[in-house]
mmCIF file of C-alpha atoms in Angstrom:
data_model
loop_
_atom_site.group_PDB
_atom_site.id
_atom_site.type_symbol
_atom_site.label_atom_id
_atom_site.label_comp_id
_atom_site.label_asym_id
_atom_site.label_seq_id
_atom_site.Cartn_x
_atom_site.Cartn_y
_atom_site.Cartn_z
ATOM 1 C CA MET K 1 -69.374 -44.166 93.202
ATOM 2 C CA LYS K 2 -66.610 -42.181 91.365
ATOM 3 C CA LEU K 3 -64.418 -43.451 88.507
ATOM 4 C CA TYR K 4 -60.687 -42.696 88.238
ATOM 5 C CA CYS K 5 -57.997 -43.435 85.679
ATOM 6 C CA CYS K 6 -55.943 -45.941 87.519
ATOM 7 C CA LYS K 7 -52.624 -44.718 86.108
ATOM 8 C CA TYR K 8 -52.921 -40.945 86.494
ATOM 9 C CA GLY K 9 -55.346 -40.713 89.286
ATOM 10 C CA SER K 10 -57.650 -38.447 87.201
ATOM 11 C CA ARG K 11 -61.304 -38.629 86.599
ATOM 12 C CA VAL K 12 -62.722 -39.979 83.321
ATOM 13 C CA LYS K 13 -63.795 -36.466 82.315
ATOM 14 C CA ASP K 14 -60.250 -35.174 82.680
ATOM 15 C CA CYS K 15 -58.912 -38.072 80.598
ATOM 16 C CA ALA K 16 -61.313 -37.198 77.770
ATOM 17 C CA GLN K 17 -60.052 -33.614 77.746
ATOM 18 C CA MET K 18 -56.446 -34.790 77.599
ATOM 19 C CA LEU K 19 -57.248 -37.104 74.695
ATOM 20 C CA ALA K 20 -58.918 -34.237 72.785
ATOM 21 C CA LEU K 21 -55.872 -31.992 73.383
ATOM 22 C CA LEU K 22 -53.524 -34.729 72.230
ATOM 23 C CA THR K 23 -55.605 -35.228 69.069
ATOM 24 C CA LEU K 24 -55.394 -31.475 68.309
ATOM 25 C CA VAL K 25 -51.627 -31.486 68.778
ATOM 26 C CA LEU K 26 -51.198 -34.447 66.446
ATOM 27 C CA THR K 27 -53.400 -32.761 63.806
ATOM 28 C CA LEU K 28 -51.371 -29.559 63.904
ATOM 29 C CA PHE K 29 -48.128 -31.547 63.702
ATOM 30 C CA ALA K 30 -49.383 -33.423 60.646
ATOM 31 C CA ARG K 31 -50.323 -30.184 58.889
ATOM 32 C CA SER K 32 -46.921 -28.670 59.630
ATOM 33 C CA ALA K 33 -45.132 -31.754 58.303
ATOM 34 C CA GLY K 34 -47.207 -31.621 55.108
ATOM 35 C CA ALA K 35 -46.363 -27.940 54.527
ATOM 36 C CA GLN K 36 -42.664 -28.654 54.999
ATOM 37 C CA ALA K 37 -42.892 -31.497 52.500
ATOM 38 C CA GLN K 38 -44.527 -29.150 49.941
ATOM 39 C CA ASP K 39 -41.819 -26.521 50.465
ATOM 40 C CA ALA K 40 -39.144 -29.167 49.997
ATOM 41 C CA ALA K 41 -40.773 -30.291 46.758
ATOM 42 C CA ALA K 42 -41.087 -26.730 45.437
ATOM 43 C CA LYS K 43 -37.556 -25.661 46.346
ATOM 44 C CA PRO K 44 -35.757 -27.640 43.591
ATOM 45 C CA ALA K 45 -38.122 -26.103 41.013
ATOM 46 C CA GLU K 46 -37.341 -22.604 42.247
ATOM 47 C CA GLU K 47 -33.611 -23.295 42.205
ATOM 48 C CA LYS K 48 -33.944 -24.684 38.701
ATOM 49 C CA ALA K 49 -35.756 -21.513 37.538
ATOM 50 C CA GLY K 50 -32.974 -19.307 38.910
ATOM 51 C CA THR K 51 -30.099 -21.303 37.374
ATOM 52 C CA GLU K 52 -27.822 -19.243 35.116
ATOM 53 C CA THR K 53 -26.998 -20.301 31.585
ATOM 54 C CA TYR K 54 -24.847 -18.990 28.709
ATOM 55 C CA GLN K 55 -25.864 -17.660 25.291
ATOM 56 C CA THR K 56 -24.066 -15.970 22.369
ATOM 57 C CA LEU K 57 -26.124 -13.175 20.797
ATOM 58 C CA TYR K 58 -24.992 -12.224 17.285
ATOM 59 C CA LEU K 59 -25.537 -8.685 15.976
ATOM 60 C CA SER K 60 -26.362 -8.292 12.309
ATOM 61 C CA SER K 61 -26.759 -4.569 11.632
ATOM 62 C CA LEU K 62 -23.840 -2.778 13.276
ATOM 63 C CA SER K 63 -22.031 -0.146 11.230
ATOM 64 C CA GLU K 64 -20.093 1.738 13.921
ATOM 65 C CA GLN K 65 -18.504 1.013 17.297
ATOM 66 C CA ARG K 66 -20.869 3.428 19.021
ATOM 67 C CA ASP K 67 -23.798 1.219 17.930
ATOM 68 C CA ALA K 68 -22.308 -1.699 19.875
ATOM 69 C CA ASN K 69 -21.719 0.565 22.883
ATOM 70 C CA ASP K 70 -25.337 1.728 22.824
ATOM 71 C CA ILE K 71 -26.621 -1.852 22.644
ATOM 72 C CA GLN K 72 -24.389 -2.943 25.538
ATOM 73 C CA THR K 73 -25.580 -0.018 27.647
ATOM 74 C CA ASP K 74 -29.199 -0.841 26.887
ATOM 75 C CA LEU K 75 -28.818 -4.510 27.847
ATOM 76 C CA ARG K 76 -26.875 -3.729 31.034
ATOM 77 C CA ASN K 77 -29.521 -1.252 32.185
ATOM 78 C CA MET K 78 -32.409 -3.573 31.383
ATOM 79 C CA LEU K 79 -30.689 -6.717 32.762
ATOM 80 C CA PRO K 80 -28.576 -5.519 35.724
ATOM 81 C CA LYS K 81 -27.965 -9.040 37.112
ATOM 82 C CA ALA K 82 -26.769 -10.549 33.835
ATOM 83 C CA LYS K 83 -23.120 -10.593 32.702
ATOM 84 C CA LEU K 84 -22.413 -9.163 29.226
ATOM 85 C CA TYR K 85 -19.298 -8.852 27.053
ATOM 86 C CA TYR K 86 -19.077 -7.562 23.482
ATOM 87 C CA VAL K 87 -16.752 -9.483 21.142
ATOM 88 C CA ALA K 88 -15.886 -6.980 18.403
ATOM 89 C CA SER K 89 -14.189 -9.499 16.093
ATOM 90 C CA GLN K 90 -17.366 -11.611 15.938
ATOM 91 C CA ASN K 91 -19.985 -8.848 16.206
ATOM 92 C CA ALA K 92 -21.471 -10.792 19.083
ATOM 93 C CA ILE K 93 -22.354 -10.439 22.755
ATOM 94 C CA SER K 94 -21.481 -13.191 25.214
ATOM 95 C CA MET K 95 -24.170 -13.324 27.897
ATOM 96 C CA ARG K 96 -24.576 -15.241 31.131
ATOM 97 C CA GLY K 97 -27.864 -15.017 33.021
ATOM 98 C CA THR K 98 -31.142 -16.712 33.815
ATOM 99 C CA PRO K 99 -33.285 -18.138 30.984
ATOM 100 C CA GLU K 100 -35.699 -15.240 31.541
ATOM 101 C CA ASP K 101 -32.854 -12.696 31.136
ATOM 102 C CA ILE K 102 -31.656 -14.318 27.912
ATOM 103 C CA GLN K 103 -35.172 -14.411 26.506
ATOM 104 C CA LEU K 104 -35.647 -10.704 27.266
ATOM 105 C CA ALA K 105 -32.224 -9.876 25.753
ATOM 106 C CA GLN K 106 -33.205 -11.634 22.523
ATOM 107 C CA LYS K 107 -36.425 -9.618 22.358
ATOM 108 C CA ILE K 108 -34.550 -6.349 22.950
ATOM 109 C CA LEU K 109 -32.085 -7.143 20.155
ATOM 110 C CA SER K 110 -34.893 -7.998 17.754
ATOM 111 C CA ASP K 111 -36.274 -4.485 18.346
ATOM 112 C CA ILE K 112 -33.067 -2.408 18.171
ATOM 113 C CA ASP K 113 -30.592 -4.414 16.036
ATOM 114 C CA ARG K 114 -31.964 -3.304 12.698
ATOM 115 C CA THR K 115 -30.382 -2.194 9.429
ATOM 116 C CA ARG K 116 -30.108 1.564 9.165
ATOM 117 C CA LYS K 117 -31.944 3.295 6.361
ATOM 118 C CA THR K 118 -29.792 4.897 3.691
ATOM 119 C CA TYR K 119 -30.597 8.175 1.942
ATOM 120 C CA ARG K 120 -29.294 10.024 -1.101
ATOM 121 C CA LEU K 121 -28.749 13.736 -0.567
ATOM 122 C CA THR K 122 -28.557 15.842 -3.712
ATOM 123 C CA TYR K 123 -27.008 19.269 -3.219
ATOM 124 C CA THR K 124 -27.625 21.922 -5.857
ATOM 125 C CA ILE K 125 -25.583 25.133 -6.008
ATOM 126 C CA ARG K 126 -27.153 27.750 -8.268
ATOM 127 C CA GLU K 127 -25.392 30.944 -9.278
ATOM 128 C CA THR K 128 -27.177 33.940 -10.718
ATOM 129 C CA ASP K 129 -25.885 37.253 -12.054
ATOM 130 C CA GLY K 130 -28.292 40.148 -12.183
ATOM 131 C CA GLY K 131 -31.226 37.820 -11.675
ATOM 132 C CA LYS K 132 -30.221 35.491 -14.526
ATOM 133 C CA GLN K 133 -29.006 31.972 -13.786
ATOM 134 C CA THR K 134 -25.399 31.588 -14.949
ATOM 135 C CA GLY K 135 -24.477 28.140 -13.668
ATOM 136 C CA THR K 136 -25.623 25.103 -11.691
ATOM 137 C CA GLN K 137 -23.655 22.424 -9.854
ATOM 138 C CA GLN K 138 -25.118 19.230 -8.428
ATOM 139 C CA PHE K 139 -23.496 16.766 -6.034
ATOM 140 C CA ALA K 140 -25.055 13.550 -4.684
ATOM 141 C CA LEU K 141 -24.025 11.941 -1.387
ATOM 142 C CA VAL K 142 -25.243 8.687 0.148
ATOM 143 C CA VAL K 143 -25.601 8.856 3.936
ATOM 144 C CA ALA K 144 -26.876 6.234 6.379
ATOM 145 C CA SER K 145 -29.127 7.303 9.216
ATOM 146 C CA GLY K 146 -26.902 8.171 12.158
ATOM 147 C CA GLY K 147 -23.865 8.362 9.870
ATOM 148 C CA ARG K 148 -21.675 10.942 8.194
ATOM 149 C CA THR K 149 -20.355 11.490 4.661
ATOM 150 C CA ILE K 150 -17.634 13.925 3.555
ATOM 151 C CA PHE K 151 -17.245 15.060 -0.061
ATOM 152 C CA LYS K 152 -14.212 16.985 -1.356
ATOM 153 C CA GLN K 153 -13.477 18.278 -4.849
ATOM 154 C CA GLY K 154 -10.742 20.709 -5.828
ATOM 155 C CA ASN K 155 -6.997 21.273 -5.828
ATOM 156 C CA LYS K 156 -4.158 21.541 -3.348
ATOM 157 C CA VAL K 157 -2.444 24.921 -3.514
ATOM 158 C CA PRO K 158 1.143 25.225 -2.168
ATOM 159 C CA VAL K 159 1.775 28.017 0.324
ATOM 160 C CA VAL K 160 5.247 28.955 1.582
ATOM 161 C CA THR K 161 5.066 29.147 5.368
ATOM 162 C CA GLY K 162 8.773 29.667 6.181
ATOM 163 C CA ALA K 163 12.409 29.139 5.269
ATOM 164 C CA PHE K 164 15.355 27.511 7.021
ATOM 165 C CA ASN K 165 19.095 26.897 6.437
ATOM 166 C CA GLU K 166 20.807 23.547 6.838
ATOM 167 C CA GLY K 167 24.433 24.655 7.102
ATOM 168 C CA THR K 168 24.447 26.169 3.617
ATOM 169 C CA SER K 169 24.122 29.673 2.295
ATOM 170 C CA SER K 170 20.899 28.872 0.419
ATOM 171 C CA ALA K 171 17.552 28.797 2.208
ATOM 172 C CA ASN K 172 15.062 25.964 1.874
ATOM 173 C CA SER K 173 11.387 26.811 1.811
ATOM 174 C CA GLN K 174 8.818 25.157 4.051
ATOM 175 C CA VAL K 175 5.593 24.520 2.156
ATOM 176 C CA GLN K 176 2.104 23.581 3.217
ATOM 177 C CA TYR K 177 -0.831 22.737 0.953
ATOM 178 C CA LEU K 178 -4.300 24.222 1.176
ATOM 179 C CA ASP K 179 -7.396 22.390 -0.049
ATOM 180 C CA VAL K 180 -9.129 24.707 -2.478
ATOM 181 C CA GLY K 181 -12.468 23.809 -4.037
ATOM 182 C CA LEU K 182 -15.714 22.428 -2.615
ATOM 183 C CA ASN K 183 -16.130 20.526 0.674
ATOM 184 C CA ILE K 184 -19.465 19.094 1.844
ATOM 185 C CA ASP K 185 -19.787 17.493 5.281
ATOM 186 C CA ALA K 186 -23.199 15.870 5.917
ATOM 187 C CA SER K 187 -24.497 14.086 9.050
ATOM 188 C CA LEU K 188 -27.997 12.619 9.055
ATOM 189 C CA ASP K 189 -30.384 11.343 11.732
ATOM 190 C CA ALA K 190 -33.784 9.844 10.982
ATOM 191 C CA TYR K 191 -36.774 10.137 13.307
ATOM 192 C CA SER K 192 -40.498 9.478 13.057
ATOM 193 C CA ASP K 193 -41.541 12.581 11.092
ATOM 194 C CA GLY K 194 -38.515 13.211 8.898
ATOM 195 C CA LEU K 195 -34.760 13.693 8.782
ATOM 196 C CA ARG K 196 -32.431 15.962 10.722
ATOM 197 C CA LEU K 197 -29.490 17.078 8.577
ATOM 198 C CA HIS K 198 -26.355 18.817 9.787
ATOM 199 C CA THR K 199 -24.487 20.278 6.822
ATOM 200 C CA LYS K 200 -21.256 22.193 6.435
ATOM 201 C CA VAL K 201 -20.500 23.498 2.937
ATOM 202 C CA GLU K 202 -17.162 25.209 2.210
ATOM 203 C CA GLN K 203 -16.356 26.670 -1.178
ATOM 204 C CA SER K 204 -12.988 28.322 -1.831
ATOM 205 C CA SER K 205 -10.966 29.593 -4.800
ATOM 206 C CA VAL K 206 -7.678 31.370 -5.479
ATOM 207 C CA ALA K 207 -8.111 35.051 -6.300
ATOM 208 C CA ASP K 208 -6.302 36.780 -9.168
ATOM 209 C CA GLU K 209 -4.694 39.372 -6.910
ATOM 210 C CA LYS K 210 -1.627 38.587 -4.821
ATOM 211 C CA SER K 211 -1.147 38.975 -1.116
ATOM 212 C CA GLY K 212 0.827 41.959 0.138
ATOM 213 C CA MET K 213 2.865 39.637 2.354
ATOM 214 C CA GLY K 214 4.828 38.116 -0.530
ATOM 215 C CA ALA K 215 4.717 37.348 -4.225
ATOM 216 C CA GLN K 216 4.227 33.627 -3.573
ATOM 217 C CA ASP K 217 1.387 34.035 -1.065
ATOM 218 C CA PRO K 218 -2.008 33.553 -2.759
ATOM 219 C CA VAL K 219 -5.272 35.124 -1.718
ATOM 220 C CA VAL K 220 -7.933 32.468 -1.112
ATOM 221 C CA ARG K 221 -11.609 33.400 -1.211
ATOM 222 C CA GLN K 222 -13.795 31.182 0.961
ATOM 223 C CA THR K 223 -17.498 30.833 1.652
ATOM 224 C CA THR K 224 -18.785 28.619 4.500
ATOM 225 C CA LEU K 225 -22.339 27.582 5.276
ATOM 226 C CA GLU K 226 -23.097 25.450 8.348
ATOM 227 C CA GLY K 227 -26.432 24.626 9.978
ATOM 228 C CA VAL K 228 -29.080 22.068 10.954
ATOM 229 C CA SER K 229 -32.158 21.517 8.790
ATOM 230 C CA THR K 230 -35.264 19.336 8.903
ATOM 231 C CA LEU K 231 -35.919 17.426 5.683
ATOM 232 C CA ILE K 232 -38.963 15.686 4.257
ATOM 233 C CA GLN K 233 -38.226 13.117 1.564
ATOM 234 C CA GLY K 234 -38.625 14.446 -1.953
ATOM 235 C CA LYS K 235 -39.065 18.082 -0.905
ATOM 236 C CA PRO K 236 -36.166 20.478 -1.655
ATOM 237 C CA VAL K 237 -34.952 22.723 1.163
ATOM 238 C CA VAL K 238 -32.875 25.870 0.669
ATOM 239 C CA LEU K 239 -29.983 25.747 3.124
ATOM 240 C CA GLY K 240 -28.852 29.306 2.467
ATOM 241 C CA SER K 241 -27.943 31.961 -0.085
ATOM 242 C CA LEU K 242 -25.424 34.769 -0.314
ATOM 243 C CA ASP K 243 -24.523 37.782 -2.407
ATOM 244 C CA VAL K 244 -20.992 37.996 -3.758
ATOM 245 C CA PRO K 245 -19.555 41.357 -2.613
ATOM 246 C CA GLY K 246 -18.792 43.888 -5.350
ATOM 247 C CA SER K 247 -20.977 42.190 -7.970
ATOM 248 C CA ALA K 248 -24.545 41.261 -8.848
ATOM 249 C CA ARG K 249 -23.775 37.580 -8.405
ATOM 250 C CA ARG K 250 -25.727 35.438 -5.970
ATOM 251 C CA GLN K 251 -25.323 31.807 -4.864
ATOM 252 C CA GLU K 252 -28.034 29.560 -3.439
ATOM 253 C CA ILE K 253 -27.555 26.100 -1.902
ATOM 254 C CA GLU K 254 -30.428 23.607 -1.935
ATOM 255 C CA VAL K 255 -30.720 19.962 -0.861
ATOM 256 C CA VAL K 256 -33.277 17.229 -1.440
ATOM 257 C CA SER K 257 -33.370 13.735 0.105
ATOM 258 C CA GLU K 258 -34.661 10.375 -1.096
ATOM 259 C CA LEU K 259 -34.662 6.908 0.435
ATOM 260 C CA VAL K 260 -32.227 4.451 -1.157
ATOM 261 C CA ARG K 261 -32.973 1.378 1.001
#
């Protein structure tokens, strides 16, 4: 005697197979629904992590506009998705980005927004005549790392450069003034092993003789020294020396650096 499922006209064995297949389908459906529920629960957290926020980052050690430009460039390269704007009047950067971006920006600023070191440069100009020292001049300049200091000492000498008439028989002279004396231009950069100094020293004076161009045209003697030197704190470095033509005189320029703060 054979048994059949009265509704489907199938044998009992076939019904058992169908029930097993149905159970498998229901199990897979339940697993899929559970995974979708987990994704739905995790999605708000992910959206929350990617939410942008705003922060004002204040800069404390800027001394020049180029410092702010360098900091902006650094932040923009390191945080390409964040929005940055430098507010010069407040020495601050307005930033909009994710919490992770703002946290990284704060760390970057803590590393690069630091007070520059300041150094005192003492220039010594020695003059000798026939091997004997006849005079010494010393000048001290304070220069910040990455900065520049210009020192000038001397007189302004008038030089007639032309003449013109303004509807009268007499001529009016056109005069310009020359800076005569000592000029020192110093730029300093600090690095791990020492200091890199770019110096330009100009020394000029009015000669006793007159120019052949005119009685009012002076002859100005000028000596210029320009170069780049590596300094170690406390150790003097000779920048250069020269012999004065037509005499036994000799000038030597030396510089020494020391940390101020």
